[in-house]
Amino acid sequence: VRLVESGGGSVQAGASLRLSCKPSRHAFGYYAMGWFRQAPGKEREFVAAISRTGGNTYYGDSVKGRFTIAVDNAENTVNLEMNLLKPEDTAIYYCAADPDSWRFYNNLHSEIDSWGQGTQVTVSS
């Protein structure tokens, strides 16, 4: 499945952004969907994921309580609401899809089935 992200940008610390990911075909119910991020010189890091059924959500420790992942069935998108952004959130954010949620929260990014092209998020202090 092809994935297209949108919504990145540059903001000040404490601001909010929303990222959206649109799959090329109906993916919900077949794929868990989520986000990873990669900062310069660092490994790709798990951010958030939502299970195939939408009944479970998972978050990386560094974003818990600040980020929220949700499916918008009307728009056929999975969205990442990012609040209280910090400079350390600066990274390229990648949407991903895989049949299994555990590849997300175990940060098994090398085994993930599908990736988007990435969108830059820059948070300045």
Short mmCIF file of C-alpha atoms in Angstrom, two decimals:
data_model
loop_
_atom_site.label_atom_id
_atom_site.label_comp_id
_atom_site.label_asym_id
_atom_site.label_seq_id
_atom_site.Cartn_x
_atom_site.Cartn_y
_atom_site.Cartn_z
CA VAL A 1 0.00 0.00 0.00
CA ARG A 2 1.31 3.47 -0.88
CA LEU A 3 1.25 6.09 1.84
CA VAL A 4 1.31 9.86 1.43
CA GLU A 5 2.04 12.12 4.39
CA SER A 6 1.17 15.77 4.83
CA GLY A 7 1.18 18.40 7.54
CA GLY A 8 4.81 18.86 8.51
CA GLY A 9 6.34 22.27 9.08
CA SER A 10 8.34 24.55 11.33
CA VAL A 11 6.97 25.71 14.68
CA GLN A 12 8.07 27.13 17.99
CA ALA A 13 8.41 24.98 21.09
CA GLY A 14 5.07 24.45 22.80
CA ALA A 15 3.10 24.65 19.57
CA SER A 16 0.99 21.95 17.93
CA LEU A 17 1.01 20.25 14.54
CA ARG A 18 -1.09 17.60 12.90
CA LEU A 19 0.33 15.07 10.48
CA SER A 20 -1.90 13.11 8.13
CA CYS A 21 -1.25 9.91 6.24
CA LYS A 22 -3.44 8.74 3.42
CA PRO A 23 -3.13 5.18 2.08
CA SER A 24 -3.60 4.52 -1.62
CA ARG A 25 -6.44 2.13 -0.92
CA HIS A 26 -8.55 1.08 1.97
CA ALA A 27 -6.07 -0.10 4.56
CA PHE A 28 -7.89 0.17 7.85
CA GLY A 29 -8.97 -3.22 9.08
CA TYR A 30 -6.11 -4.86 7.17
CA TYR A 31 -3.09 -2.93 8.38
CA ALA A 32 -1.93 -1.45 11.61
CA MET A 33 -0.90 2.13 10.86
CA GLY A 34 1.58 4.35 12.60
CA TRP A 35 4.47 6.75 12.63
CA PHE A 36 8.19 6.57 13.08
CA ARG A 37 10.63 9.45 13.09
CA GLN A 38 14.29 9.90 12.34
CA ALA A 39 16.46 12.79 13.44
CA PRO A 40 19.84 13.50 11.81
CA GLY A 41 22.47 11.05 13.01
CA LYS A 42 19.95 8.97 14.95
CA GLU A 43 18.17 5.69 14.39
CA ARG A 44 14.56 5.56 13.28
CA GLU A 45 12.35 5.71 16.36
CA PHE A 46 8.81 4.45 16.98
CA VAL A 47 6.36 7.28 17.67
CA ALA A 48 2.79 5.98 17.64
CA ALA A 49 0.61 3.28 16.13
CA ILE A 50 -3.00 2.20 15.95
CA SER A 51 -4.08 -1.41 15.58
CA ARG A 52 -5.90 -2.83 12.56
CA THR A 53 -9.22 -2.63 14.32
CA GLY A 54 -8.50 0.80 15.75
CA GLY A 55 -9.15 -0.56 19.20
CA ASN A 56 -5.63 -0.14 20.51
CA THR A 57 -3.12 2.67 20.35
CA TYR A 58 0.55 2.60 21.24
CA TYR A 59 3.04 5.38 21.89
CA GLY A 60 6.74 5.78 22.28
CA ASP A 61 7.82 6.85 25.75
CA SER A 62 9.08 10.22 24.56
CA VAL A 63 5.68 11.29 23.16
CA LYS A 64 3.21 9.76 25.62
CA GLY A 65 0.75 12.31 26.88
CA ARG A 66 1.61 14.80 24.11
CA PHE A 67 0.83 12.98 20.85
CA THR A 68 -2.42 11.30 19.82
CA ILE A 69 -2.97 8.94 16.89
CA ALA A 70 -6.41 8.42 15.41
CA VAL A 71 -8.12 7.22 12.26
CA ASP A 72 -10.45 9.53 10.36
CA ASN A 73 -12.70 7.10 8.52
CA ALA A 74 -14.49 9.84 6.62
CA GLU A 75 -11.21 11.11 5.14
CA ASN A 76 -9.51 7.70 5.03
CA THR A 77 -6.50 9.07 6.87
CA VAL A 78 -4.56 8.31 9.99
CA ASN A 79 -3.65 11.47 11.86
CA LEU A 80 -1.01 12.28 14.43
CA GLU A 81 -1.88 15.21 16.66
CA MET A 82 1.30 16.56 18.20
CA ASN A 83 1.00 18.95 21.14
CA LEU A 84 3.53 20.65 23.39
CA LEU A 85 6.20 20.16 20.78
CA LYS A 86 9.83 20.24 21.90
CA PRO A 87 13.02 20.88 19.93
CA GLU A 88 13.89 17.20 20.41
CA ASP A 89 10.80 16.30 18.38
CA THR A 90 12.57 17.70 15.32
CA ALA A 91 12.84 14.88 12.76
CA ILE A 92 11.50 13.49 9.54
CA TYR A 93 8.26 11.72 10.34
CA TYR A 94 7.36 8.63 8.34
CA CYS A 95 3.95 7.05 8.06
CA ALA A 96 4.02 3.26 8.01
CA ALA A 97 1.67 0.31 7.54
CA ASP A 98 2.07 -3.30 8.53
CA PRO A 99 -0.32 -6.16 9.27
CA ASP A 100 1.05 -6.45 12.81
CA SER A 101 1.07 -3.80 15.51
CA TRP A 102 3.97 -5.41 17.37
CA ARG A 103 6.43 -4.40 14.67
CA PHE A 104 5.64 -0.81 15.56
CA TYR A 105 5.89 -0.82 19.34
CA ASN A 106 8.92 -3.12 19.26
CA ASN A 107 10.56 -0.61 16.90
CA LEU A 108 11.16 -3.28 14.23
CA HIS A 109 11.26 -0.62 11.54
CA SER A 110 13.39 -2.78 9.20
CA GLU A 111 10.52 -5.28 9.01
CA ILE A 112 7.70 -2.79 8.36
CA ASP A 113 5.74 -3.52 5.18
CA SER A 114 5.08 -0.05 3.72
CA TRP A 115 6.45 3.47 4.16
CA GLY A 116 5.53 6.97 3.15
CA GLN A 117 8.06 9.43 1.79
CA GLY A 118 8.41 11.34 5.06
CA THR A 119 7.56 14.85 6.16
CA GLN A 120 9.84 17.24 8.03
CA VAL A 121 8.91 18.59 11.44
CA THR A 122 11.16 21.29 12.88
CA VAL A 123 10.67 22.68 16.39
CA SER A 124 12.71 25.67 17.43
CA SER A 125 13.31 26.84 20.98
#
